[in-house]
Every structure is written in structure tokens, then in C-alpha cells.
Coordinates of C-alpha atoms and ligand atoms in Angstrom, one line a residue:
Chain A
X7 CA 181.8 220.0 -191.7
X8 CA 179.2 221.6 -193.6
X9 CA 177.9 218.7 -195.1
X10 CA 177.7 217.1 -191.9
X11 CA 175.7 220.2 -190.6
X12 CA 173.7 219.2 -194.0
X13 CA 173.5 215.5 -193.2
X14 CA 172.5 216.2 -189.5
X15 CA 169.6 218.5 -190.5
X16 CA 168.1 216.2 -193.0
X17 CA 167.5 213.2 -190.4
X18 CA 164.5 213.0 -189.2
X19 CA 165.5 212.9 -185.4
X20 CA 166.9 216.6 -186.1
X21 CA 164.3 218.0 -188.4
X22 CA 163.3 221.1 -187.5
X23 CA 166.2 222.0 -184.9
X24 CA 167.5 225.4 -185.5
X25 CA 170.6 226.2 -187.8
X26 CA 172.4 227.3 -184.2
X27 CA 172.1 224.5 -182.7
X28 CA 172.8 222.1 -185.9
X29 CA 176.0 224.6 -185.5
X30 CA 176.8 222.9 -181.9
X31 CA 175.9 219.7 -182.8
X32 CA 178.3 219.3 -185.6
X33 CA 181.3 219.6 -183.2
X34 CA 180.3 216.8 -181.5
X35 CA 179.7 214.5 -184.5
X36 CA 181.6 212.3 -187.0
X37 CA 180.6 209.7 -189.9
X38 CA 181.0 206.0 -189.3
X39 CA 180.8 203.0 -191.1
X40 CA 180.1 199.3 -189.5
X41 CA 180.9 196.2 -191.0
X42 CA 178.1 193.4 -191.4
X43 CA 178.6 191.5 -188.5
X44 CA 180.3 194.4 -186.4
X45 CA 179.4 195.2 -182.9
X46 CA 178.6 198.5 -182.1
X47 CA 178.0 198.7 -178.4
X48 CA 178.6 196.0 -176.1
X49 CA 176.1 195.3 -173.6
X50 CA 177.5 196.8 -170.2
X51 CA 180.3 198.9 -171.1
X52 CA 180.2 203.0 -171.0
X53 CA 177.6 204.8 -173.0
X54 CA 179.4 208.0 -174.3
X55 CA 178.0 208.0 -178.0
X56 CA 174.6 207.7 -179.8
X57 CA 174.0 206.8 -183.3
X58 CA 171.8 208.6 -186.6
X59 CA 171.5 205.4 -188.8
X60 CA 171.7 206.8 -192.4
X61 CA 171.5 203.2 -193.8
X62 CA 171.8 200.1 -193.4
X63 CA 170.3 197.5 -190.8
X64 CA 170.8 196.8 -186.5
X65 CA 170.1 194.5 -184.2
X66 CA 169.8 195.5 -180.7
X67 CA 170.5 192.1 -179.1
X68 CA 170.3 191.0 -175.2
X69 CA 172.3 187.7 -174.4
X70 CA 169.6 184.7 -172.8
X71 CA 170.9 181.7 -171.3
X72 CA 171.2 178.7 -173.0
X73 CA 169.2 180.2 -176.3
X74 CA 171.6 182.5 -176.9
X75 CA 171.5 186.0 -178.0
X76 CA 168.2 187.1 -178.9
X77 CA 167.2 190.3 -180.5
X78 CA 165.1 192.5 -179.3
X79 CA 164.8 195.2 -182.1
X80 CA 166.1 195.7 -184.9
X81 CA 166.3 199.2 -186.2
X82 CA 167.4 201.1 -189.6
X83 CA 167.7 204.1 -192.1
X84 CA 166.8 207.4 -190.4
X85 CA 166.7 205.6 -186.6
X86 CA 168.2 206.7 -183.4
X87 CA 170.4 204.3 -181.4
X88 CA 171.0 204.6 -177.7
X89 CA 169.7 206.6 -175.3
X90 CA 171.9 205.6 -172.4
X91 CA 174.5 208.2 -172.9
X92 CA 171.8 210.5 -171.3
X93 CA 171.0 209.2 -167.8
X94 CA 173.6 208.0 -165.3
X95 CA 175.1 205.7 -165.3
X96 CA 175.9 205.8 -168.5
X97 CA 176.5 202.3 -169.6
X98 CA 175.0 200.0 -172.3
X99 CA 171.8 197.7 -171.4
X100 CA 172.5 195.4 -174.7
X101 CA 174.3 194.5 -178.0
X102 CA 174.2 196.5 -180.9
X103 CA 175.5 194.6 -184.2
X104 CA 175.5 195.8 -187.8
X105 CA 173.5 193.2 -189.9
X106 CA 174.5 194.8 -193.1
X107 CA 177.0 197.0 -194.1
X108 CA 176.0 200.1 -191.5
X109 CA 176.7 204.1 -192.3
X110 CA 175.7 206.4 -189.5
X111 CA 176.5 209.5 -187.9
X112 CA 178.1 209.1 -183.7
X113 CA 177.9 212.1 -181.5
X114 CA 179.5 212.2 -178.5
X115 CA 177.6 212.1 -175.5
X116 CA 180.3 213.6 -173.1
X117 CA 180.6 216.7 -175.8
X118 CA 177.2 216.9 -175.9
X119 CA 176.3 216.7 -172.3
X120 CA 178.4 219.5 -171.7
X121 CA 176.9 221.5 -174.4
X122 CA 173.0 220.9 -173.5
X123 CA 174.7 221.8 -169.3
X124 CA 175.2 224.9 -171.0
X125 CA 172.4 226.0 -173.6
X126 CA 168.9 224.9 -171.6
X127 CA 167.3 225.6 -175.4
X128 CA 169.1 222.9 -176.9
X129 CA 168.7 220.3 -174.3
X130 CA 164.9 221.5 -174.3
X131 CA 164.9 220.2 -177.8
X132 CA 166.9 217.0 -177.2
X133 CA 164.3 215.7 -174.9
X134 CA 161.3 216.8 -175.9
X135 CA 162.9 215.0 -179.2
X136 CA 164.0 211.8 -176.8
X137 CA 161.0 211.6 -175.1
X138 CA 158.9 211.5 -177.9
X139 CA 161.2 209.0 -179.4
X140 CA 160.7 206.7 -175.6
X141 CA 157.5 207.1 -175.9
X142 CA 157.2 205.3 -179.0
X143 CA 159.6 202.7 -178.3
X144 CA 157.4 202.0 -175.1
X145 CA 154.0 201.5 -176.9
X146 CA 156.0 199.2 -179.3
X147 CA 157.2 197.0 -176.2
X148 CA 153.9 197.3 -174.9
X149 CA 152.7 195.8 -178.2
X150 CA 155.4 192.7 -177.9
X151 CA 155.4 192.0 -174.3
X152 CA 151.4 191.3 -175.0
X153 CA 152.2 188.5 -177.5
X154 CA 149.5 189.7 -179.2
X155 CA 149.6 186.7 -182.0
X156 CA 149.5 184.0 -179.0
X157 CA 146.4 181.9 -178.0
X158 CA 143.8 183.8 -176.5
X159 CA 143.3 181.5 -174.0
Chain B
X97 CA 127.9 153.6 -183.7
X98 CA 128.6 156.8 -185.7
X99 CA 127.1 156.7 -188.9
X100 CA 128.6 158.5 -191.8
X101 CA 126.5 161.4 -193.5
X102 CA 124.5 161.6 -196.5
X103 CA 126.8 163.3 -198.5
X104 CA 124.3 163.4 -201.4
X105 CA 120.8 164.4 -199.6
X106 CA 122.6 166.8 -197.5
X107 CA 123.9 168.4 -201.0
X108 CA 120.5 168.5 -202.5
X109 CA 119.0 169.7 -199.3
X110 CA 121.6 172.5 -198.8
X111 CA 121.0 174.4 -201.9
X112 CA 117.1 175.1 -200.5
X113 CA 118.0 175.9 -196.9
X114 CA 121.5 178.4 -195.8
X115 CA 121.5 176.7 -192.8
X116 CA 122.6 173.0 -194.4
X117 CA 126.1 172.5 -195.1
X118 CA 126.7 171.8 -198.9
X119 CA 129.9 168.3 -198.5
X120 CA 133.1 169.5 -199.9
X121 CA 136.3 166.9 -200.1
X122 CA 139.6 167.7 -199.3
X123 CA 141.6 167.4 -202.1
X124 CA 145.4 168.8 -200.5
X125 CA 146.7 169.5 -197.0
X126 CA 149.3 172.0 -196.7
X127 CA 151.5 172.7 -193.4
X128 CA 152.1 176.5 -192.9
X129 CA 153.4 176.2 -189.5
X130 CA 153.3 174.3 -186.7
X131 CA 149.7 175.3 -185.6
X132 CA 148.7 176.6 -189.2
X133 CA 147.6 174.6 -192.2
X134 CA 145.7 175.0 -195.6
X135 CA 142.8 173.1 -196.9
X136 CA 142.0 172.8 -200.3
X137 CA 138.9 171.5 -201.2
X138 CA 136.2 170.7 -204.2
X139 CA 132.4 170.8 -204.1
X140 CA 131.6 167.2 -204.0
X141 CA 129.1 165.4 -206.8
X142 CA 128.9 169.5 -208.4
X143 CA 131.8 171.3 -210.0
X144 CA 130.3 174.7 -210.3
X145 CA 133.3 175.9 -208.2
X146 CA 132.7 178.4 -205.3
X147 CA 132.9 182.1 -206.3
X148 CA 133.5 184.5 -203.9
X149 CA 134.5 188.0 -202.8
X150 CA 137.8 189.0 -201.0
X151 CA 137.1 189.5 -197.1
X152 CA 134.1 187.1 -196.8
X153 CA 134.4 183.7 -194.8
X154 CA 132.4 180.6 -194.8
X155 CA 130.9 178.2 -192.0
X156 CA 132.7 175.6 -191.7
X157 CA 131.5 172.0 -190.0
X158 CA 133.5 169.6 -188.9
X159 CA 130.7 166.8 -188.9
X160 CA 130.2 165.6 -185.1
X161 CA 132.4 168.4 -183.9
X162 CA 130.8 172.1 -184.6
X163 CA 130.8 174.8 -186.6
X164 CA 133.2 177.7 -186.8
X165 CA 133.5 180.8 -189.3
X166 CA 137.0 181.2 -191.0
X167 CA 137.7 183.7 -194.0
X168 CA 138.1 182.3 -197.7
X169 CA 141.6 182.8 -198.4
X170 CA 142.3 181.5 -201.9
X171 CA 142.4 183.1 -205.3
X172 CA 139.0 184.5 -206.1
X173 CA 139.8 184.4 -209.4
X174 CA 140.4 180.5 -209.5
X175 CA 136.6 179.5 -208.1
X176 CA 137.5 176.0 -208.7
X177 CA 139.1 175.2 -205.5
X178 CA 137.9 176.2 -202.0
X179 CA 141.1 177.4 -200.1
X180 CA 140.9 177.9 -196.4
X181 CA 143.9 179.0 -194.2
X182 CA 143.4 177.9 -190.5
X183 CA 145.4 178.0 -187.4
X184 CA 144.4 175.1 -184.5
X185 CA 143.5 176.6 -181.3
X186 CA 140.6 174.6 -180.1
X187 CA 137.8 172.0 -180.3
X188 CA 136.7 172.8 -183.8
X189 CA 140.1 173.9 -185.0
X190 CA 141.9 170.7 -183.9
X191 CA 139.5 168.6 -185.4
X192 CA 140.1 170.1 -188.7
X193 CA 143.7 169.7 -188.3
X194 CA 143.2 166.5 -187.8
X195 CA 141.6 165.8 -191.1
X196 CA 142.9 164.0 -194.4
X197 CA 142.8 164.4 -197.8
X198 CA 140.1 162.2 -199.7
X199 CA 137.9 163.5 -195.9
X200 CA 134.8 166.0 -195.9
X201 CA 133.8 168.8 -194.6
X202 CA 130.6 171.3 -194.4
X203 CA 130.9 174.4 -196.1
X204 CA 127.7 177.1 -195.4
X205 CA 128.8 180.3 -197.5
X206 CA 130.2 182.8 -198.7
X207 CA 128.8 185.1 -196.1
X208 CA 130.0 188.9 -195.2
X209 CA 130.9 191.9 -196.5
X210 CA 134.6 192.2 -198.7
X211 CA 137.1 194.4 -198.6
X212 CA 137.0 197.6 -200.1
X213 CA 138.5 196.8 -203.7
X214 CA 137.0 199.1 -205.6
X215 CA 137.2 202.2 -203.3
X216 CA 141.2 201.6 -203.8
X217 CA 141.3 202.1 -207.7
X218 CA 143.4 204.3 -208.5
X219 CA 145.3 204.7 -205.2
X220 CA 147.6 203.4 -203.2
X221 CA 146.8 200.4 -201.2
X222 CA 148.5 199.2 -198.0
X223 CA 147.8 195.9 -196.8
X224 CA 148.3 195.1 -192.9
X225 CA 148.4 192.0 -191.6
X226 CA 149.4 190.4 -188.3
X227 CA 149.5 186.5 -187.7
X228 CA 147.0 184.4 -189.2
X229 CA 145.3 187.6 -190.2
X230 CA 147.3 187.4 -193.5
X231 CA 145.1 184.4 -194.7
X232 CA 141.8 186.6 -194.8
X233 CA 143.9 189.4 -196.8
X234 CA 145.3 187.0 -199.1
X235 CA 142.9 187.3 -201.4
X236 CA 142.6 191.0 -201.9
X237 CA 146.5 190.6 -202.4
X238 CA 145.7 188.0 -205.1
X239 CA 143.4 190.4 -206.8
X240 CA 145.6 193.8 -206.7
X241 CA 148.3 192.2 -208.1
X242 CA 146.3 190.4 -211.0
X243 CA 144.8 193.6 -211.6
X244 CA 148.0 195.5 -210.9
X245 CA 147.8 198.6 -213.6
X246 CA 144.4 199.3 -211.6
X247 CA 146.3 200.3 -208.6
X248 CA 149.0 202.9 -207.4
X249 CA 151.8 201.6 -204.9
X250 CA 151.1 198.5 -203.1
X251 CA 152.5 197.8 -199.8
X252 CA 151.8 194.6 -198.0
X253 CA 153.2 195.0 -193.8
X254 CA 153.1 191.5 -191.9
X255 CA 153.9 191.0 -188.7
X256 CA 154.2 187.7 -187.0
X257 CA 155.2 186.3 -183.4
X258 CA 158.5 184.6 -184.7
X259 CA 160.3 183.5 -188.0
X260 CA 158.5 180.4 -187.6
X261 CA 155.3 181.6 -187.6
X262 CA 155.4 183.2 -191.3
X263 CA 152.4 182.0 -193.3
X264 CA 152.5 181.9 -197.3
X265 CA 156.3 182.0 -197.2
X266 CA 157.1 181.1 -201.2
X267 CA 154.3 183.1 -202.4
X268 CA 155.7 186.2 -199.8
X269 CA 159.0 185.8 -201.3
X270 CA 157.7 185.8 -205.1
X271 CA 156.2 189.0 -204.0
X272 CA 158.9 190.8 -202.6
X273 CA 161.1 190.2 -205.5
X274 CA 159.0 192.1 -207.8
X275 CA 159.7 195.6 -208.7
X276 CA 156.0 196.5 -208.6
X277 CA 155.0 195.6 -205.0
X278 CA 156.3 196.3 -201.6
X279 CA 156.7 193.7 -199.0
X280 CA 158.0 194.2 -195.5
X281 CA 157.9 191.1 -192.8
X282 CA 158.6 191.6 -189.3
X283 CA 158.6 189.2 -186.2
X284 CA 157.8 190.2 -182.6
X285 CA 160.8 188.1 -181.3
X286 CA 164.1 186.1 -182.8
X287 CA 167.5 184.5 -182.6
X288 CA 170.6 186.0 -183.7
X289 CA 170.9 184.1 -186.9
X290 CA 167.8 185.9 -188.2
X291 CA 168.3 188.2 -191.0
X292 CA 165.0 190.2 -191.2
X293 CA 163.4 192.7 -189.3
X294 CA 162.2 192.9 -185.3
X295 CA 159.9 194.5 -183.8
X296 CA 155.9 195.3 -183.8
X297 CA 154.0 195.8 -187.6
X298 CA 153.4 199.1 -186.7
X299 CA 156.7 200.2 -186.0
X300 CA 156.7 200.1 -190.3
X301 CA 154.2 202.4 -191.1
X302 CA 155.7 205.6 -190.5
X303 CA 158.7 204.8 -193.3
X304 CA 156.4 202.8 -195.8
X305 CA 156.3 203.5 -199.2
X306 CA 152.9 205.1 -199.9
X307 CA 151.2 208.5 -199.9
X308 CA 148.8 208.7 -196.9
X309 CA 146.3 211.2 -198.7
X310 CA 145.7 208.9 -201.3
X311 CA 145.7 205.5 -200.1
X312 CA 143.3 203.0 -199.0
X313 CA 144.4 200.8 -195.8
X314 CA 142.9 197.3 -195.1
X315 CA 143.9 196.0 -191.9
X316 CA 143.3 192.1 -190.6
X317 CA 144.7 190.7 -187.3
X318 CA 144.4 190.4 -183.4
X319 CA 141.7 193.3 -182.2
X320 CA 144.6 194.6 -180.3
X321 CA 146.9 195.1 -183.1
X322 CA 144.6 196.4 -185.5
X323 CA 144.1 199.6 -183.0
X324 CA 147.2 200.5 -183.0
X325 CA 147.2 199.7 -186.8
X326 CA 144.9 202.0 -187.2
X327 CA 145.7 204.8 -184.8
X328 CA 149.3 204.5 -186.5
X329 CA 147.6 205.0 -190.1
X330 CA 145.8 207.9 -189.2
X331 CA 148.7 209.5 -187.3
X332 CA 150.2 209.4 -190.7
X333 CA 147.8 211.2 -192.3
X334 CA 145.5 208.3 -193.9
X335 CA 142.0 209.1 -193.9
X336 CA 140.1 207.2 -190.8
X337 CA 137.1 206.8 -193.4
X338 CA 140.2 205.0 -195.9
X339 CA 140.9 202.2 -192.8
X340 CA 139.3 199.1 -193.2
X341 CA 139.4 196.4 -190.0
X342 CA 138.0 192.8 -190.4
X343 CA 137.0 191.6 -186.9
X344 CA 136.3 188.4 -185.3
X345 CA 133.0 187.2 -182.9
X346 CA 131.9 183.8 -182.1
X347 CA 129.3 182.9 -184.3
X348 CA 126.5 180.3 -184.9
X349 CA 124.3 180.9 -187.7
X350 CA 126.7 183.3 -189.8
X351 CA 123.7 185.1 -191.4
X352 CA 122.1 187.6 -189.3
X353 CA 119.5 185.2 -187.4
X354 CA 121.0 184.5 -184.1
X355 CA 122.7 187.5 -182.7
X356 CA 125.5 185.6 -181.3
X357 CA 127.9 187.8 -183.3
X358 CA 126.5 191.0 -182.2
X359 CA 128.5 193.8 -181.7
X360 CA 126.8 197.1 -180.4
X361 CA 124.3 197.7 -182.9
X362 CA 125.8 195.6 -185.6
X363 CA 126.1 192.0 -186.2
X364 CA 129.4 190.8 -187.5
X365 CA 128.5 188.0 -190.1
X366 CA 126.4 190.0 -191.7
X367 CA 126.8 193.6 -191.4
X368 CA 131.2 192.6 -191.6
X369 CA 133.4 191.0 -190.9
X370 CA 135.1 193.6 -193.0
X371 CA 133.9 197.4 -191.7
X372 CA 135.5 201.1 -192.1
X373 CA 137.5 201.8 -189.0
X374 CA 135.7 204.8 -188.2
X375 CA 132.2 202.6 -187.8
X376 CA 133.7 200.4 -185.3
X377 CA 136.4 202.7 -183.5
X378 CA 134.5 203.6 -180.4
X379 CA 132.8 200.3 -180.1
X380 CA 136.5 198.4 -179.3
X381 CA 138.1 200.6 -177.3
X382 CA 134.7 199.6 -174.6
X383 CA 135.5 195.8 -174.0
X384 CA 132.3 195.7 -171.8
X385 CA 131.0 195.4 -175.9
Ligands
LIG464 C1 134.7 186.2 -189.8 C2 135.7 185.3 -189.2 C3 136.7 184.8 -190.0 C4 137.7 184.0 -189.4 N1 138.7 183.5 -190.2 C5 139.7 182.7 -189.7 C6 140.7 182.2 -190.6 O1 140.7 182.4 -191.8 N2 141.6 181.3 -190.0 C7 141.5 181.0 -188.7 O2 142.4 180.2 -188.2 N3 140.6 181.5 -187.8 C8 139.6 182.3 -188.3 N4 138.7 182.8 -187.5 C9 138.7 182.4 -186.1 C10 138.0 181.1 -185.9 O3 136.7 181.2 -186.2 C11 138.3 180.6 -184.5 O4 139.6 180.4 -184.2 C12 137.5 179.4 -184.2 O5 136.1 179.7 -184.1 C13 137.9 178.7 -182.9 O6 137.1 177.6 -182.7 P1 137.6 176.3 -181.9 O7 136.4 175.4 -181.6 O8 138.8 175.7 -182.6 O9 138.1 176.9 -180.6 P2 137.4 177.0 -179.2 O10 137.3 175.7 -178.6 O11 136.1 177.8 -179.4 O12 138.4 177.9 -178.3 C14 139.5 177.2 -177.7 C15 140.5 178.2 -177.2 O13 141.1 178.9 -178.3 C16 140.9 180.3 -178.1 N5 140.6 180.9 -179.4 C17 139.4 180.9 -180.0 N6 139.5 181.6 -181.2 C18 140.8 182.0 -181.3 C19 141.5 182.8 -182.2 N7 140.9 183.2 -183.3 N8 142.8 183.0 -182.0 C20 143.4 182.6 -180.9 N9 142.8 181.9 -180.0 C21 141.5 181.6 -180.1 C22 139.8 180.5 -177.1 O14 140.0 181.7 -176.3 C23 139.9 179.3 -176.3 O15 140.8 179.4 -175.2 C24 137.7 183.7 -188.0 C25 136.6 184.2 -187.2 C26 135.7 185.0 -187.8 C27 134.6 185.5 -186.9
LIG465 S1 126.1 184.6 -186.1 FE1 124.0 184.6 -185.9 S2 123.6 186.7 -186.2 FE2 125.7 186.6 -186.6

């Protein structure tokens, strides 16, 4: 448990948080590994769990018809993944698949969401730590959706 | 009936006047992509080579067709051959890609300022690039890494629209697998079976290999991407006087005459195309400029 607490406070998503609240977060957390090739959401079903990549390589992938599945992002060592185990209704918008062997830390979004009802400090920090997080993801799909690299014309 | 030019009077002419194209012949065509290929050519009748800085670009006439500047992207260390790394978007552009080896073409240069080299000795430099913007960076790139025990890290960051759209793909590869430089390609947009990484070139910079109070950044791509570039290297903690940008104006006489480059109170072919970030900051957030 303790090096969890350790693991926790050493990702960048976390840095900073107090030791108290590291505390809490530890009883909703485990380690988990994913295969290369591995799903580790499925596009649609329940969000209860986010992810703290430690290493390895994702792709966040949305299915397109005929083409197949494209991806959309891919993200790695010292990322967040998922955000949609914090607003209703709490269900997957996309894939996620290991592309390499994949270590990370889950928490449980249930536990958690019960613990940030509770201590209004902690959620405080969760999404003032989420929203900074959204903020960059949006100027990055800002970025994309201009095609910057496509004819001017 | 078109008659074909002088190649030997215009050659003779165009060493008294910088607004006569000196002939050079295309001596190899190379396909990068689909829209994207690589001209190598030799002066023709002279072979005094074409020397060069990193960062400057030439004016380049397609004879009958026009005129267009695009950035010298070969090995300034190998003045022999002219290499020039264009992507076809219009007139000029298409004409050129149309071209053969054995053909000519007009070659008014080197013109503009380089990238900072020597302001990165010592220290750690971080290349950006983003689409064809790798070709004018190329040559810096061939420099450091000839010169390599002159430098600290080296990061090279390039960003294109898909995985078909990646330029210099052996020589990128031959880089990445050395233990001395760091290379990191990214695509806007793929299919499942792609291995590498997606999403927008600055998305990178905040887990790249470098120290941001030592290192020089030199940045080369669409306008739009070069902001954020920039803004992302600073948030970092990179000096905004250590950001180098090379921008892009239409241009006719490519040497400070005609003021169709003119941006603000600078002109582009001469006073750039290569400037420090902090010179030109203000200027491109105001697209009334
Ligand atoms: C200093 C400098 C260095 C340059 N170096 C290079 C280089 O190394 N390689 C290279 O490929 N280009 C380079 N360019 C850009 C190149 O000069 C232009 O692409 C070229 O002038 C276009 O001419 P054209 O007659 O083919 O297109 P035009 O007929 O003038 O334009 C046709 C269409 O293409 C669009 N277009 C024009 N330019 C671009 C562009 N750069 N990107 C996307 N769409 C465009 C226009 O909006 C228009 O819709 C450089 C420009 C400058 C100023
Ligand atoms: S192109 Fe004529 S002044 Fe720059």
C-alpha cells in the first residue's frame, strides 16, 4: 500500500496533492498490467475506472465506417486515461488498446466518487487537476481538427 | 513556338545581375510522398557547387511558369549538389513536379538569414518541425549531428498530417536509432495498424528530453503550428529570446527590392525567413499583418 501511496505521489497528475489525500486515494487504487494488443475500455460500456499510465503506449481509438478503427490519440508514460467516470452517464465514448506491453495504476471511479461527495478539498483538487488536463486535450483537438499541414487553399 | 533558353548567356549574365537565374540541371528525382518530392541538381557549364547556410532558401524559376522561394534543404556541408525538398500545391509547384531529370531550372540564391547554429553551442537543441517544414530544418539537423560533440542533447519533434505524409523516412530512422540523438514522429490522424504516436507535435514537448534553461529551439512549419510551438516552449521554461521561427510570404524579388514579402516593419527575404520568436510574436497573432 505504501508504495502505491509512493507510486501515486510521484505521477505527475498527482504531484503536489497532499499526503491526506494520497491517503484516500490509495484505497481506491490497484496496479495493472495490459497486454500489447489488449483492450482496456470498450467504447460504450460503463466508465467506473481511470487510468495513471506508468509505461508503456495507448491508443484511444473510435470505430469509422468502412475504414475501420481509427485512432484518435495515442497517449503514454505519466498520462491520464479517461475522464468519463466523472460526469453522468458514465459510459465510454471510445476504445482504449494497449500497443505495447501497458503498466498503470486504475482507481475506481465509484470509490472515488464517493470519496470527493464527501471531502469538497479533494474533489477541489481533482478538477482543478481535470480541468486543466481538458483544457489541454481541447487546444490539441483544436490543433487537429484545423488540419493544419493541409492546402491552404 | 516556345523557344528554349540560353542556358549559357543567361549563366554569364547571372553572375553580374541577382535578379537573373544562374541554369541548374536536374540530376535525380526523388518521391517523398504523394505531393512531396526532392530535386537534386548541379550548376550547369560551372562546378563551383553552391554553398550555403542552414535556414536560407533560393528563387526558384520554373522557365515559362514563375518564380517561387523554397528553403535549401540538403547537406551544407556537400556544396556540390543543390537539394531542394518541395511539396506541389500550385502553379509553380506543379510545374516543378512535373519536371525530369536531364531538365533545368533557375536558381537566384542563397538568400536569407540561417538558423541560429552558433547561438546553440554548447546547449541543448530542439528541433520542431511540422509537415514539409522538416525540409528547411534538414540542414541544421545535418550540421548538429556532423558536428555532434559541439552540442548538448538533440531532440528533433516532427509532426505530420498522416503516416503517409512522413518526409526523409530512411534518414529519420538512421537517426532514431542512434544513442546520441532523440527522434520523436507523430501524425495528426491514423489507422489501427499504426504503431507510432498520435496526436499534435506539441503535445511532445512537455516530456522531451532536454533542459529548457539551456536550450536553443528552432521551430519550422504552418504559422499556426509554430504559435503554439512556441507558446508550448516557453510554457516550459525555454527562453522566448532561445525560439527561432522560419516564416513564409509570397515573394518576388527575394532580396529586399520589392516589398512583396513585407511583414510589419520587416521584410521576410531579407531581414528572415529565419527570426527570434520574440521579434515576430505580436506581429502573427494580428492577421490584418
Ligand atoms: C522562405 C520560404 C521558403 C520556402 N520553402 C519551401 C520549401 O522548402 N518547400 C516547399 O514546398 N515550399 C516552400 N515554401 C513555400 C513555397 O514558396 C510555396 O508553396 C509556393 O510559392 C507556392 O507556389 P505555387 O505557384 O505552386 O502555388 P500558388 O499557385 O501560388 O498557390 C496555389 C494554392 O496553394 C496554396 N499554397 C500556396 N503556398 C502554400 C504552402 N506553402 N502550403 C500550402 N498551400 C499553399 C495557395 O493558398 C493556393 O490555394 C517556402 C516559402 C518561403 C517564403
Ligand atoms: S520579396 Fe521583394 S522585398 Fe522581399
Amino acid at each position: 500500500m505504501e508504495n502505491l501511496e509512493h507510486i501515486l505521489g510521484e505521477h505527475p497528475f498527482f504531484q503536489g496533492l497532499k499526503h491526506e489525500h494520497l491517503h484516500l486515494l490509495v484505497g481506491c487504487a490497484s496496479n495493472v498490467r495490459f497486454d500489447a494488443g489488449q483492450y482496456i475500455l470498450r467504447e460504450g460500456a460503463e466508465a467506473n475506472t481511470f487510468y495513471l499510465v506508468r509505461f508503456g503506449k495507448v491508443a484511444l481509438e473510435m470505430g469509422t465506417p468502412n475504414k475501420g478503427p481509427m485512432i484518435i490519440e495515442t497517449i503514454g508514460e505519466g498520462d491520464l486515461l479517461g475522464w468519463s467516470w466523472l460526469v453522468p452517464p458514465y459510459t465510454w465514448h471510445f476504445d482504449a488498446r494497449a500497443m505495447e506491453l501497458t503498466r498503470a495504476i486504475s482507481i475506481d471511479g465509484k470509490c472515488l466518487r464517493r470519496k470527493i461527495d464527501n471531502d469538497h478539498e479533494l474533489g477541489y483538487e481533482f478538477l482543478r487537476r481535470f480541468s486543466d488536463l481538458m483544457v489541454k486535450r481541447f487546444d490539441a483537438t483544436r490543433l487537429q481538427l484545423m488540419d493544419v499541414y493541409g492546402n491552404r487553399a | 513556338m516556345e523557344t528554349a533558353p540560353d542556358l549559357q548567356s543567361i549563366s554569364a549574365e547571372a553572375a553580374l545581375s541577382p535578379m537573373l537565374p544562374r541554369p541548374f540541371v536536374i540530376k535525380r528525382v526523388r518521391r517523398e510522398t504523394e505531393d512531396t518530392f526532392t530535386l537534386e541538381l548541379e550548376p550547369t557549364g560551372r562546378d563551383d557547387g553552391f554553398s550555403f547556410t542552414p535556414g536560407q532558401f533560393n528563387m526558384v524559376y520554373v522557365f515559362g511558369v514563375g518564380e517561387i522561394p523554397i528553403s535549401i534543404s540538403g547537406d551544407p556541408a556537400r556544396p556540390t549538389t543543390l537539394i531542394h525538398t518541395t511539396r506541389a500545391v500550385g502553379t509553380v509547384t506543379k510545374a516543378m513536379d512535373k519536371l525530369r531529370r536531364g531538365d533545368t531550372l533557375g536558381i537566384r540564391g542563397p538568400y536569407g538569414s540561417p538558423w541560429p547554429l552558433d547561438k546553440a553551442v554548447g546547449r541543448d537543441v530542439v528541433f520542431v518541425a511540422g509537415g514539409i517544414g522538416l525540409a528547411p530544418l534538414r540542414p541544421a539537423l545535418y550540421h548538429v549531428v556532423s558536428n555532434r560533440e559541439r552540442f548538448g542533447k538533440v531532440v528533433l519533434l516532427y509532426g505530420t498530417r498522416s503516416p503517409a505524409d512522413i518526409l526523409f523516412r530512411e534518414e529519420l530512422e538512421t537517426w532514431r536509432a542512434r544513442f546520441d540523438l532523440d527522434v520523436y514522429v507523430t501524425v495528426d490522424r491514423a489507422m489501427s495498424g499504426w504503431r507510432g504516436n498520435v496526436g499534435v507535435v506539441t503535445t511532445m514537448i512537455p516530456k522531451a528530453p532536454f533542459d529548457p534553461r539551456n536550450a536553443v529551439a528552432m521551430v519550422c512549419g504552418p504559422e499556426i503550428m509554430m504559435r503554439f510551438t512556441a507558446a508550448e516552449m516557453i510554457k516550459r521554461g525555454v527562453d522566448i529570446r532561445d525560439v527561432s521561427v522560419s516564416l513564409e510570404r509570397n515573394m518576388k524579388c527575394g532580396i529586399g527590392l520589392c516589398g512583396h514579402c513585407q511583414f510589419g516593419p520587416v521584410f521576410v527575404c531579407k531581414d528572415g525567413p529565419v527570426f527570434p520568436y520574440a521579434q515576430v510574436r505580436d506581429m502573427l497573432v494580428k492577421w490584418e499583418i
